[in-house]
GROMACS .gro file of C-alpha atoms in nm:
model
  373
    1MET     CA    1   3.636   3.184 -10.302
    2LYS     CA    2   3.843   3.498 -10.366
    3TYR     CA    3   3.629   3.755 -10.542
    4VAL     CA    4   3.313   3.947 -10.454
    5SER     CA    5   3.135   3.820 -10.766
    6GLU     CA    6   3.166   3.464 -10.639
    7PHE     CA    7   2.963   3.559 -10.332
    8ARG     CA    8   2.682   3.673 -10.562
    9ASP     CA    9   2.667   3.363 -10.781
   10PRO     CA   10   2.300   3.290 -10.871
   11GLN     CA   11   2.353   2.915 -10.901
   12LEU     CA   12   2.513   2.892 -10.558
   13ALA     CA   13   2.233   3.109 -10.420
   14ARG     CA   14   1.974   2.866 -10.553
   15GLN     CA   15   2.163   2.574 -10.398
   16LEU     CA   16   2.174   2.750 -10.062
   17ALA     CA   17   1.804   2.837 -10.089
   18ARG     CA   18   1.723   2.470 -10.148
   19ALA     CA   19   1.938   2.368  -9.852
   20ILE     CA   20   1.765   2.622  -9.627
   21ALA     CA   21   1.420   2.504  -9.740
   22ARG     CA   22   1.521   2.141  -9.689
   23GLU     CA   23   1.658   2.190  -9.336
   24ALA     CA   24   1.398   2.437  -9.205
   25ARG     CA   25   1.139   2.225  -9.031
   26PRO     CA   26   0.784   2.294  -9.147
   27ASP     CA   27   0.644   2.261  -8.794
   28ARG     CA   28   0.833   2.555  -8.640
   29ILE     CA   29   0.917   2.921  -8.695
   30TYR     CA   30   1.278   3.044  -8.704
   31ARG     CA   31   1.329   3.408  -8.603
   32PHE     CA   32   1.677   3.545  -8.664
   33MET     CA   33   1.783   3.903  -8.597
   34GLU     CA   34   2.035   4.062  -8.828
   35PHE     CA   35   2.190   4.324  -8.606
   36CYS     CA   36   2.387   4.508  -8.873
   37GLY     CA   37   2.231   4.747  -9.123
   38GLY     CA   38   2.463   4.612  -9.390
   39HIS     CA   39   2.292   4.276  -9.358
   40THR     CA   40   1.950   4.441  -9.376
   41HIS     CA   41   2.063   4.608  -9.697
   42ALA     CA   42   2.191   4.278  -9.844
   43LEU     CA   43   1.869   4.094  -9.756
   44ALA     CA   44   1.659   4.352  -9.938
   45ARG     CA   45   1.890   4.441 -10.227
   46TYR     CA   46   1.962   4.087 -10.344
   47GLY     CA   47   1.616   3.943 -10.284
   48VAL     CA   48   1.735   3.704 -10.015
   49LEU     CA   49   1.411   3.752  -9.824
   50ASP     CA   50   1.221   3.613 -10.124
   51LEU     CA   51   1.440   3.302 -10.128
   52LEU     CA   52   1.367   3.208  -9.769
   53PRO     CA   53   1.084   2.967  -9.679
   54PRO     CA   54   0.794   3.127  -9.489
   55GLN     CA   55   0.893   2.970  -9.157
   56VAL     CA   56   1.230   3.156  -9.164
   57ARG     CA   57   1.175   3.516  -9.060
   58MET     CA   58   1.435   3.791  -9.035
   59VAL     CA   59   1.401   4.054  -8.763
   60HIS     CA   60   1.575   4.389  -8.808
   61GLY     CA   61   1.802   4.516  -8.531
   62PRO     CA   62   1.955   4.851  -8.434
   63GLY     CA   63   2.273   4.817  -8.638
   64CYS     CA   64   2.259   5.144  -8.833
   65PRO     CA   65   2.478   5.412  -8.666
   66VAL     CA   66   2.280   5.700  -8.815
   67CYS     CA   67   1.950   5.542  -8.706
   68VAL     CA   68   2.045   5.492  -8.342
   69LEU     CA   69   2.167   5.849  -8.294
   70PRO     CA   70   1.894   6.028  -8.093
   71ILE     CA   71   1.752   6.366  -8.186
   72GLY     CA   72   1.921   6.532  -7.889
   73ARG     CA   73   2.265   6.454  -8.032
   74ILE     CA   74   2.165   6.595  -8.371
   75ASP     CA   75   2.037   6.907  -8.197
   76MET     CA   76   2.373   6.936  -8.022
   77ALA     CA   77   2.554   6.923  -8.357
   78ILE     CA   78   2.319   7.182  -8.507
   79GLY     CA   79   2.379   7.415  -8.215
   80LEU     CA   80   2.753   7.384  -8.271
   81ALA     CA   81   2.726   7.439  -8.645
   82LEU     CA   82   2.532   7.763  -8.596
   83ARG     CA   83   2.814   7.914  -8.388
   84SER     CA   84   3.019   8.188  -8.545
   85GLY     CA   85   3.369   8.089  -8.646
   86LEU     CA   86   3.299   7.714  -8.635
   87THR     CA   87   3.289   7.451  -8.908
   88LEU     CA   88   3.115   7.119  -8.850
   89ALA     CA   89   3.245   6.826  -9.057
   90SER     CA   90   3.001   6.536  -9.093
   91TYR     CA   91   2.926   6.233  -9.304
   92GLY     CA   92   2.654   6.295  -9.560
   93ASP     CA   93   2.380   6.071  -9.417
   94THR     CA   94   2.381   6.255  -9.087
   95LEU     CA   95   2.292   6.584  -9.256
   96ARG     CA   96   1.943   6.465  -9.346
   97VAL     CA   97   1.833   6.322  -9.010
   98PRO     CA   98   1.529   6.517  -8.885
   99ALA     CA   99   1.590   6.707  -8.561
  100SER     CA  100   1.393   6.946  -8.339
  101GLN     CA  101   1.191   7.242  -8.467
  102GLY     CA  102   1.184   7.109  -8.821
  103LEU     CA  103   1.560   7.141  -8.851
  104SER     CA  104   1.835   6.911  -8.975
  105LEU     CA  105   2.201   6.977  -9.035
  106MET     CA  106   2.117   7.031  -9.401
  107ARG     CA  107   1.852   7.291  -9.317
  108ALA     CA  108   2.087   7.453  -9.067
  109ARG     CA  109   2.338   7.485  -9.349
  110ALA     CA  110   2.074   7.659  -9.558
  111GLN     CA  111   2.039   7.906  -9.271
  112GLY     CA  112   2.408   7.987  -9.284
  113ALA     CA  113   2.571   7.718  -9.071
  114ASP     CA  114   2.911   7.605  -9.200
  115VAL     CA  115   2.849   7.231  -9.236
  116ARG     CA  116   3.088   7.038  -9.459
  117VAL     CA  117   3.035   6.685  -9.590
  118VAL     CA  118   3.343   6.468  -9.544
  119TYR     CA  119   3.413   6.111  -9.648
  120SER     CA  120   3.663   6.036  -9.372
  121VAL     CA  121   3.799   6.189  -9.054
  122ASP     CA  122   4.116   6.268  -9.252
  123ASP     CA  123   3.909   6.514  -9.455
  124ALA     CA  124   3.812   6.689  -9.131
  125LEU     CA  125   4.177   6.710  -9.026
  126GLN     CA  126   4.260   6.863  -9.361
  127LEU     CA  127   3.989   7.126  -9.311
  128ALA     CA  128   4.144   7.215  -8.976
  129ARG     CA  129   4.486   7.248  -9.134
  130ALA     CA  130   4.351   7.465  -9.415
  131MET     CA  131   4.153   7.696  -9.183
  132PRO     CA  132   4.365   7.749  -8.869
  133GLU     CA  133   4.156   8.054  -8.778
  134ARG     CA  134   3.834   7.845  -8.746
  135GLU     CA  135   3.725   7.577  -8.502
  136VAL     CA  136   3.667   7.251  -8.691
  137VAL     CA  137   3.453   6.989  -8.517
  138PHE     CA  138   3.428   6.638  -8.659
  139MET     CA  139   3.097   6.467  -8.585
  140ALA     CA  140   3.218   6.115  -8.517
  141ILE     CA  141   2.954   5.843  -8.540
  142GLY     CA  142   2.956   5.468  -8.580
  143PHE     CA  143   3.023   5.141  -8.406
  144GLU     CA  144   3.363   4.989  -8.335
  145THR     CA  145   3.447   4.983  -8.707
  146THR     CA  146   3.485   5.360  -8.743
  147THR     CA  147   3.630   5.426  -8.397
  148PRO     CA  148   4.000   5.350  -8.468
  149PRO     CA  149   4.027   5.613  -8.746
  150THR     CA  150   3.887   5.874  -8.507
  151ALA     CA  151   4.148   5.769  -8.250
  152VAL     CA  152   4.423   5.810  -8.508
  153ALA     CA  153   4.289   6.157  -8.596
  154VAL     CA  154   4.300   6.267  -8.232
  155LEU     CA  155   4.657   6.142  -8.196
  156THR     CA  156   4.750   6.318  -8.520
  157ALA     CA  157   4.595   6.644  -8.402
  158GLN     CA  158   4.789   6.618  -8.076
  159ARG     CA  159   5.116   6.544  -8.253
  160GLU     CA  160   5.071   6.839  -8.490
  161GLY     CA  161   4.955   7.077  -8.218
  162MET     CA  162   4.627   7.127  -8.403
  163HIS     CA  163   4.442   7.335  -8.142
  164ASN     CA  164   4.143   7.417  -8.367
  165PHE     CA  165   4.033   7.054  -8.413
  166SER     CA  166   3.792   6.862  -8.188
  167VAL     CA  167   3.558   6.563  -8.201
  168LEU     CA  168   3.189   6.542  -8.116
  169CYS     CA  169   3.203   6.176  -8.018
  170ASN     CA  170   2.903   5.953  -8.086
  171HIS     CA  171   3.086   5.621  -8.112
  172VAL     CA  172   2.876   5.338  -7.969
  173LEU     CA  173   2.938   4.974  -7.882
  174THR     CA  174   2.776   4.676  -8.047
  175PRO     CA  175   2.767   4.415  -7.765
  176ALA     CA  176   2.600   4.665  -7.529
  177ALA     CA  177   2.321   4.727  -7.778
  178MET     CA  178   2.275   4.355  -7.840
  179GLN     CA  179   2.249   4.303  -7.464
  180ALA     CA  180   1.989   4.581  -7.441
  181ILE     CA  181   1.782   4.422  -7.718
  182LEU     CA  182   1.780   4.084  -7.545
  183ALA     CA  183   1.715   4.228  -7.198
  184GLN     CA  184   1.444   4.480  -7.289
  185PRO     CA  185   1.125   4.466  -7.077
  186GLU     CA  186   0.929   4.327  -7.370
  187PRO     CA  187   1.190   4.110  -7.543
  188VAL     CA  188   1.135   4.010  -7.902
  189ALA     CA  189   1.119   3.635  -7.961
  190LEU     CA  190   1.442   3.526  -8.128
  191ASP     CA  191   1.604   3.195  -8.219
  192GLY     CA  192   1.945   3.327  -8.325
  193LEU     CA  193   2.157   3.627  -8.419
  194VAL     CA  194   2.343   3.714  -8.737
  195GLY     CA  195   2.658   3.877  -8.601
  196PRO     CA  196   2.789   4.193  -8.769
  197ALA     CA  197   3.075   4.173  -9.016
  198HIS     CA  198   3.288   4.489  -9.008
  199VAL     CA  199   3.246   4.536  -8.634
  200SER     CA  200   3.370   4.182  -8.579
  201THR     CA  201   3.690   4.250  -8.774
  202ILE     CA  202   3.773   4.487  -8.486
  203ILE     CA  203   3.636   4.314  -8.176
  204GLY     CA  204   3.645   3.953  -8.299
  205SER     CA  205   3.377   3.688  -8.247
  206GLN     CA  206   3.454   3.615  -7.881
  207PRO     CA  207   3.241   3.903  -7.734
  208TYR     CA  208   2.925   3.732  -7.865
  209GLU     CA  209   2.979   3.419  -7.657
  210VAL     CA  210   2.786   3.572  -7.367
  211PHE     CA  211   2.470   3.573  -7.579
  212ALA     CA  212   2.504   3.204  -7.658
  213GLU     CA  213   2.578   3.121  -7.294
  214GLN     CA  214   2.338   3.358  -7.116
  215TYR     CA  215   2.043   3.349  -7.357
  216GLY     CA  216   2.093   3.016  -7.531
  217LEU     CA  217   2.099   3.188  -7.871
  218PRO     CA  218   2.312   3.070  -8.162
  219VAL     CA  219   2.527   3.346  -8.316
  220VAL     CA  220   2.682   3.333  -8.662
  221VAL     CA  221   2.913   3.616  -8.772
  222ALA     CA  222   2.845   3.679  -9.141
  223GLY     CA  223   2.988   3.880  -9.426
  224PHE     CA  224   2.779   4.128  -9.622
  225GLU     CA  225   2.740   3.948  -9.954
  226PRO     CA  226   2.417   3.759 -10.026
  227LEU     CA  227   2.579   3.416 -10.011
  228ASP     CA  228   2.741   3.512  -9.680
  229VAL     CA  229   2.404   3.594  -9.530
  230MET     CA  230   2.235   3.284  -9.673
  231GLN     CA  231   2.513   3.058  -9.544
  232ALA     CA  232   2.482   3.220  -9.199
  233ILE     CA  233   2.106   3.157  -9.199
  234LEU     CA  234   2.167   2.792  -9.290
  235MET     CA  235   2.422   2.762  -9.008
  236LEU     CA  236   2.174   2.913  -8.762
  237ILE     CA  237   1.900   2.673  -8.871
  238ARG     CA  238   2.132   2.379  -8.818
  239GLN     CA  239   2.223   2.499  -8.468
  240VAL     CA  240   1.857   2.541  -8.376
  241ASN     CA  241   1.766   2.198  -8.514
  242GLU     CA  242   2.052   2.036  -8.322
  243GLY     CA  243   1.975   2.221  -7.999
  244ARG     CA  244   2.310   2.400  -7.999
  245ALA     CA  245   2.384   2.760  -7.898
  246GLN     CA  246   2.735   2.850  -8.011
  247VAL     CA  247   2.923   3.134  -8.178
  248GLU     CA  248   3.022   3.035  -8.530
  249ASN     CA  249   3.214   3.240  -8.783
  250GLU     CA  250   3.103   3.235  -9.145
  251PHE     CA  251   3.316   3.542  -9.227
  252THR     CA  252   3.648   3.362  -9.176
  253ARG     CA  253   3.817   3.556  -9.456
  254ALA     CA  254   3.815   3.870  -9.240
  255VAL     CA  255   3.720   3.782  -8.879
  256ASN     CA  256   3.893   3.581  -8.609
  257SER     CA  257   3.800   3.517  -8.247
  258GLN     CA  258   4.022   3.788  -8.094
  259GLY     CA  259   3.980   4.070  -8.345
  260ASN     CA  260   4.233   4.337  -8.439
  261ALA     CA  261   4.465   4.395  -8.144
  262ARG     CA  262   4.619   4.711  -8.288
  263ALA     CA  263   4.280   4.872  -8.349
  264GLN     CA  264   4.165   4.775  -8.000
  265ALA     CA  265   4.480   4.930  -7.851
  266LEU     CA  266   4.414   5.257  -8.035
  267ILE     CA  267   4.057   5.267  -7.901
  268SER     CA  268   4.174   5.199  -7.545
  269GLU     CA  269   4.443   5.465  -7.567
  270VAL     CA  270   4.218   5.749  -7.683
  271PHE     CA  271   3.871   5.657  -7.553
  272THR     CA  272   3.703   5.551  -7.232
  273LEU     CA  273   3.353   5.425  -7.152
  274ARG     CA  274   3.070   5.668  -7.083
  275ASP     CA  275   2.856   5.586  -6.782
  276GLY     CA  276   2.553   5.587  -7.010
  277PHE     CA  277   2.440   5.700  -7.353
  278GLU     CA  278   2.096   5.748  -7.506
  279TRP     CA  279   2.012   5.541  -7.813
  280ARG     CA  280   1.718   5.609  -8.040
  281GLY     CA  281   1.451   5.353  -7.964
  282LEU     CA  282   1.649   5.184  -7.687
  283GLY     CA  283   1.677   5.463  -7.433
  284ARG     CA  284   1.977   5.512  -7.208
  285ILE     CA  285   2.214   5.214  -7.206
  286ALA     CA  286   2.490   5.192  -6.946
  287HIS     CA  287   2.849   5.162  -7.071
  288SER     CA  288   2.736   5.154  -7.433
  289ALA     CA  289   2.934   5.443  -7.582
  290LEU     CA  290   3.272   5.611  -7.574
  291ARG     CA  291   3.414   5.952  -7.490
  292LEU     CA  292   3.767   6.085  -7.509
  293HIS     CA  293   4.004   6.013  -7.222
  294ASP     CA  294   4.078   6.307  -6.995
  295ALA     CA  295   4.428   6.322  -7.144
  296TYR     CA  296   4.265   6.426  -7.474
  297ALA     CA  297   3.999   6.655  -7.326
  298VAL     CA  298   4.121   6.947  -7.538
  299PHE     CA  299   3.995   6.757  -7.844
  300ASP     CA  300   3.655   6.673  -7.688
  301ALA     CA  301   3.397   6.911  -7.836
  302GLU     CA  302   3.148   6.845  -7.556
  303ARG     CA  303   3.395   6.965  -7.296
  304ARG     CA  304   3.553   7.236  -7.507
  305PHE     CA  305   3.218   7.401  -7.583
  306HIS     CA  306   3.039   7.301  -7.258
  307LEU     CA  307   2.767   7.104  -7.434
  308GLU     CA  308   2.485   6.912  -7.268
  309THR     CA  309   2.261   6.647  -7.418
  310VAL     CA  310   1.885   6.702  -7.403
  311SER     CA  311   1.650   6.408  -7.455
  312VAL     CA  312   1.402   6.473  -7.738
  313ALA     CA  313   1.111   6.250  -7.840
  314ASP     CA  314   1.080   6.117  -8.195
  315HIS     CA  315   0.794   6.208  -8.429
  316PRO     CA  316   0.483   6.059  -8.262
  317ARG     CA  317   0.384   5.855  -8.568
  318CYS     CA  318   0.734   5.740  -8.659
  319GLU     CA  319   0.796   5.371  -8.580
  320CYS     CA  320   1.176   5.392  -8.606
  321GLY     CA  321   1.217   5.310  -8.236
  322PRO     CA  322   1.008   4.989  -8.238
  323ILE     CA  323   1.177   4.886  -8.566
  324LEU     CA  324   1.520   4.927  -8.407
  325ARG     CA  325   1.406   4.716  -8.111
  326GLY     CA  326   1.283   4.440  -8.342
  327HIS     CA  327   0.916   4.482  -8.250
  328LYS     CA  328   0.796   4.614  -8.585
  329ARG     CA  329   0.884   4.604  -8.954
  330PRO     CA  330   0.911   4.909  -9.182
  331GLU     CA  331   0.581   4.825  -9.351
  332ASP     CA  332   0.407   4.838  -9.012
  333CYS     CA  333   0.459   5.216  -9.002
  334VAL     CA  334   0.171   5.421  -9.145
  335LEU     CA  335   0.422   5.675  -9.275
  336PHE     CA  336   0.635   5.424  -9.466
  337GLY     CA  337   0.645   5.475  -9.841
  338HIS     CA  338   0.385   5.752  -9.835
  339LEU     CA  339   0.466   6.046  -9.610
  340CYS     CA  340   0.809   5.904  -9.532
  341THR     CA  341   1.043   5.831  -9.825
  342PRO     CA  342   1.419   5.871  -9.882
  343ASP     CA  343   1.350   6.206 -10.049
  344GLN     CA  344   1.144   6.327  -9.753
  345PRO     CA  345   1.240   6.118  -9.447
  346MET     CA  346   1.031   6.156  -9.135
  347GLY     CA  347   1.261   5.938  -8.927
  348ALA     CA  348   1.625   5.829  -8.915
  349CYS     CA  349   1.552   5.474  -9.036
  350MET     CA  350   1.460   5.620  -9.377
  351VAL     CA  351   1.770   5.841  -9.402
  352SER     CA  352   2.067   5.607  -9.409
  353SER     CA  353   2.093   5.342  -9.679
  354GLU     CA  354   2.166   5.098  -9.393
  355GLY     CA  355   1.841   5.190  -9.221
  356ALA     CA  356   1.573   4.922  -9.238
  357CYS     CA  357   1.311   5.156  -9.387
  358ALA     CA  358   1.545   5.294  -9.654
  359ALA     CA  359   1.669   4.947  -9.748
  360HIS     CA  360   1.313   4.817  -9.788
  361TYR     CA  361   1.200   5.122  -9.983
  362LEU     CA  362   1.501   5.151 -10.214
  363HIS     CA  363   1.493   4.784 -10.308
  364GLY     CA  364   1.123   4.756 -10.371
  365ARG     CA  365   0.995   4.592 -10.054
  366HIS     CA  366   0.720   4.855 -10.035
  367ARG     CA  367   0.603   4.759 -10.386
  368THR     CA  368   0.589   4.393 -10.284
  369MET     CA  369   0.380   4.497  -9.984
  370GLU     CA  370   0.139   4.692 -10.205
  371VAL     CA  371   0.090   4.397 -10.439
  372GLN     CA  372   0.018   4.164 -10.145
  373THR     CA  373  -0.241   4.402  -9.999
   0.00000   0.00000   0.00000
């Protein structure tokens, strides 16, 4: 198949649904975690969850970059944005994440902070070029997918002698988070993993082999379209039924085993591993995030402005943390759909469209829940 529409074909979806129902044994439960928020979105948006038999259950993982960013890092960005003579460039979703003292980047902007919404790191570079008298800090977030463009921006800033540009780096690593999920003190019961799509175009499918070998869990890398996800679920069911634990690649049109060597080289050139990094819901994970190499320290906002991270607890009634760990579902939160909505989010999982709570709310999962109760 060549076109996106073919991966949304209703007839093929019905055929896959029948195959899943036929091969899922009625005497067992299949629990598969979709790590990536894009898969969570696809499951909810296209009604895939309604096509699965009751013994096949999807468990949400921590694959939303906005969701896993802890409050302390948002506070750090707000503190920067409130400085005189400084412009903070950020993606739109990050502006609405609740932070300490009732603030968010959006509310800080209402108080006079110069916070600009950008759609790429190139937009932040252009701001720095247009305002040489101001410090421009790009709030870089995301998994391996968005890291290479940030690396290119740093190299561009160095080449152009752009001394007013720096990066507040929040780039995190997918395999480390998957390891943390599987090794948590109270591990969630899982039978397989749906491997992320865009991340895998960068790192390849090979890094997931440790999860098949160490934990005996099948892994299937899947694309983001509904038929991609359904095919991946069918492949996982077959592995479980056959007693196999292997890494398989459904997303062959974009992913190979080794990944993108050029993108990996860019990441290695500009970034190095942090000793540890705090994730929302998962706590501090060793070697799970990146910072700029010492050679590029002048472009590291944390070092340039002498910033320190402070750990801040989430809202006491918000279940975003347990949802990110796979222990709870959005509808298990007492705030979901009532006090916490996309218009008034109480937690990060309701802010980003890739967040589990936002995906369930926006695509009517909360209405299904209300009808069932």
